[in-house]
Each structure stands twice: as structure tokens, then as C-alpha cells.
């Protein structure tokens, strides 16, 4: 079997598996709540790996190993910040958000939660938040399509546009058909593929080079400072890298997994599974870079500096039989596609649930909402594909600070909405706008080399707090809901069902008398 045929077989198997999952999820989708949130039926394993896979994307298999390969372990501070941020997000945000979104009129998107939590009758909060998600995630989805086209171009010599269309078509197909369940279960498979590949490559590399001592010798010969965590680093650089963790609190495609858990109590199990997956994956990515340095130094694999981001691909192709090497490539594609599908679904949910319903204010039938959601998926995908077709640098440059934009616009508002009962609609709006503007301006001028999420997050937090203090008026219903959400933050699925009379799924509108019990 040739290398090309082995890789092609692996890709076909992978694509067919994703489509089959999409068809299975289609049979379990009856209404908009199922399509956008899976009927709040995700178990901790699926929720944890889905959140991890949709979060990490190709950065984990290409970006991080490439940065470490070029500069050493000092580049790993971002991974440290992300791991700590993810743990805090599961610990602080997940249980309370799961309970509060159900208490707050069974909200199924982040903007609808904020609107229902603050009783914003004008719908201004939902519309503004939905527009922020639509704009940023359209570019994010486009970036993923660019990555998919580039992947097929570099791995198979396929024409860029053909590879981009192939990736877009498969992702759109299973997202369009199966919705949230399809995205979550494909994320589970993709997350397992990523983990297996990231563990297998460095382990096989150690054996191929003759053991840990040989690896250490090769690394020392190539770069004596490679393993220094502060080699060439500045204080601002380390703080900026660690600050990436702040972004987690405001990422809509990640926190939606918290909302879809079967119960708030299962957030604890999901946290352990998710952080375990993340720790092993980051360790594997770091190990791939270390083994790559040693292998290149000893002449086992030729990896030039211009090929740094391909260190995982080159190691996989050299160390494994052709069919397994094909699955290593499929793992990279899985990382790209898992993020694209999650962002595509969140964008379509923002269009339907927040922008459309916020403006039109008309109730949709069960399947009417699903069909509109599918239409939005297709429309956003076509728009993103149009941008990706141009393959312009401006798209990729925007993605570099989109993480900061979401983290600074939504992060402080989400935390305040969960833990401070005096947050107001005007305060939330002021915070979101301030965070987005500061990130945009700071990211453009790069003042002091400080990552823009730090001043953006601070500006959002300060404005939301100050404006809320000025506009706060006591509201008994909001106070009752706040207290109930806190009370149910550790509830099991049985307790949730008992409290809400078993009506936890499928577009249920929760009566407010329940919040006063």
C-alpha cells in the first residue's frame, strides 16, 4: 500500500464516520431545543471532550508543536494559561450556568440567557450579543475552512479550493442534518482521535530514537536552552501568554456545552475528564516538539524551520505504517472540523434564537425553528466559504484577536450574571461594548506588547460594574431566580427533573412560580 492510498483510505473512513453520526443525530432531533442544545442531554464524557475538541482546533496539533519546535518550552506558557483557564471555567461557570439557563426561561443560547437573566424586555441585549457572535464567528468559520483547504493542499497536493470545499461540505452536511447532537458526538470521536495521535507520536518517537537519554542528548545538542521555561521571555510576554486563560469565560461555543449537560452536578465529572484530556493532549503536543528536535538533530527526520508547524505530520508519516499515518493526518483534520462545526452551529443559533426572534418577536413551530436553524447554518457556511475562497490574510489576522474579543466582551458579563445579582441590562451592554472596543483598539496598536484581552477584560468588568451600580433597581423576580439558580447549582438530574416537573427538554418554558418555591 502506497502512502497516498493509505492516507486516502483513512480520510474516507473518517468522513463516512462523521456523516453517519450526523444521520443518527437527525433521527433524534425533533425541535429547536434539540437542534441547538441537544435537549440538555449531554453526559459528562461527551460534554467534556466536545468542549475540548471544539476549543483546541488545529492549534493543538500544528500551532503549539510548531511554536515549541522553533523557540523551546518558553512558548508553553500559553498552554499553561489555557489549561488553568479551562479548569476555572468548568469549576466556576459550568454548574451555575447549567442551572441558571434553565431557571431563566430555559435559555438555549448565551445571548438569550443574558436577556432572560436580566429581564430585558427590549431584546437589545440579545440582539447586540447575537450580532457580535455572528460577525466574529463568521470569520472564525471562514478561517477554519482556509485551514482545511491548506491542509489538503500541503498533505495531498490537492488544489486549495477543492480541499476547502470538501471540508466545508462534510462539516455543513453533518451540522445541517444533525445539529448539536451531531456536532457534540463528532467532537467526541475527533477528541479521542486527537488524544490518541498526540500520545502515540511522542511515545513512538522515544522508542525510535533509542530511549529518553538519546532524546535528551539530541535536544541538548540542538538547543541547550530548549527546556528553559524563561529562556528569552519577558514579564509582559509571560503574563500575556497566561492571560489566554481569561478568554474561556466568554467563548460561546465552549460554554454552550455547559448549558447542555444533563445536570449541574455532572459538571464536576466533566471537569475532571476534560482537564485530563487537555493535560494529556498538551503534554503530547509538547512531547512531539521535543522528539522532533531530537529526531532532526540526529538525522532521523528532516524538519526545517519553515516546516515547524508540520512537525506532527512529518513525525507521524515517518514513524507509522501508511494507514496509521493517514489516521494521524485525519486527527489534524478532526481538530479543524470540530471547531468549525461548533462555531457554525453557535452562529446559526445566534441568528435564529437571538437576532431573528429578538427583532421579529414571533413564535416558531418546533420544526419551523429547526428548519430556520438549518437555513442559517447553510447561509453562514456559504458566507464564510466566500470569504475563505479569497484566502486573504485579513481573515487570519482577525482570528488572532477574536479569542480576546469574545473573552473580553462576554467573559466578565457572564461571571457577573452568575455571581452578582445587581448586574443590569445597561451594565451588561456597556461592559460588552467596552470590552469589544478596547480589544479592537489595543489589538491594532499593540501598546506595550500586552495581550489585548487583559485591558479589554478589565474595561468590560469595570464598565459593567459601574453602570450597574448606577442603574440598579431591586427586582423580586430576578432575586428569586438568582437564589434558585444558586440552590440548584449542585443538583442532580433527578433533582432538576423533580423541581421542574420533569420538563427539562424540548423547548420547555419554565413557569416563574417554580422560581419562587
CSV table of N, CA, C and O in Angstrom, one decimal, residues 28 39 48 59 98 129 131 149 160 166 244 268 403 443 482:
chain,number,residue,atom,x,y,z
A,28,UNK,N,-32.8,12.0,16.0
A,28,UNK,CA,-33.1,12.3,17.4
A,28,UNK,C,-33.4,13.8,17.6
A,28,UNK,O,-33.4,14.3,18.7
A,39,UNK,N,-31.3,19.0,23.6
A,39,UNK,CA,-32.3,18.7,24.7
A,39,UNK,C,-31.7,18.6,26.0
A,39,UNK,O,-32.3,18.0,26.9
A,48,UNK,N,-17.4,17.0,28.0
A,48,UNK,CA,-16.0,17.4,28.2
A,48,UNK,C,-15.2,17.3,27.0
A,48,UNK,O,-14.4,18.2,26.7
A,59,UNK,N,-4.6,24.3,16.3
A,59,UNK,CA,-3.6,24.9,17.1
A,59,UNK,C,-2.8,23.8,17.9
A,59,UNK,O,-1.6,23.9,18.1
A,98,UNK,N,-25.4,26.1,34.0
A,98,UNK,CA,-26.3,25.0,33.6
A,98,UNK,C,-27.6,25.2,34.4
A,98,UNK,O,-28.7,25.0,33.8
A,129,UNK,N,-25.6,41.0,21.4
A,129,UNK,CA,-24.8,39.9,21.7
A,129,UNK,C,-24.8,38.9,20.5
A,129,UNK,O,-23.8,38.4,20.1
A,131,UNK,N,-25.3,39.7,17.3
A,131,UNK,CA,-24.6,40.3,16.3
A,131,UNK,C,-23.1,40.2,16.5
A,131,UNK,O,-22.3,39.9,15.5
A,149,UNK,N,-8.6,23.8,3.6
A,149,UNK,CA,-8.1,23.8,2.3
A,149,UNK,C,-6.6,23.8,2.2
A,149,UNK,O,-6.0,23.1,1.4
A,160,UNK,N,-6.2,24.0,-3.5
A,160,UNK,CA,-6.7,24.6,-2.3
A,160,UNK,C,-8.2,24.7,-2.3
A,160,UNK,O,-8.9,24.3,-1.3
A,166,UNK,N,-14.3,20.5,0.0
A,166,UNK,CA,-14.5,19.2,0.6
A,166,UNK,C,-14.8,19.2,2.1
A,166,UNK,O,-15.7,18.6,2.6
A,244,UNK,N,-4.3,34.2,28.2
A,244,UNK,CA,-5.2,33.5,27.3
A,244,UNK,C,-6.3,32.7,28.0
A,244,UNK,O,-7.4,32.6,27.5
A,268,UNK,N,-18.8,18.5,37.5
A,268,UNK,CA,-17.6,18.0,38.3
A,268,UNK,C,-16.9,16.9,37.6
A,268,UNK,O,-15.7,16.9,37.4
A,403,UNK,N,-10.4,35.6,19.8
A,403,UNK,CA,-10.4,34.9,21.1
A,403,UNK,C,-10.5,36.0,22.2
A,403,UNK,O,-11.3,35.9,23.2
A,443,UNK,N,-5.6,45.8,20.2
A,443,UNK,CA,-5.1,44.8,19.3
A,443,UNK,C,-4.5,45.4,18.1
A,443,UNK,O,-3.6,44.9,17.4
A,482,UNK,N,-32.2,34.2,40.9
A,482,UNK,CA,-30.8,34.2,41.3
A,482,UNK,C,-30.6,33.2,42.4
A,482,UNK,O,-29.7,32.4,42.4
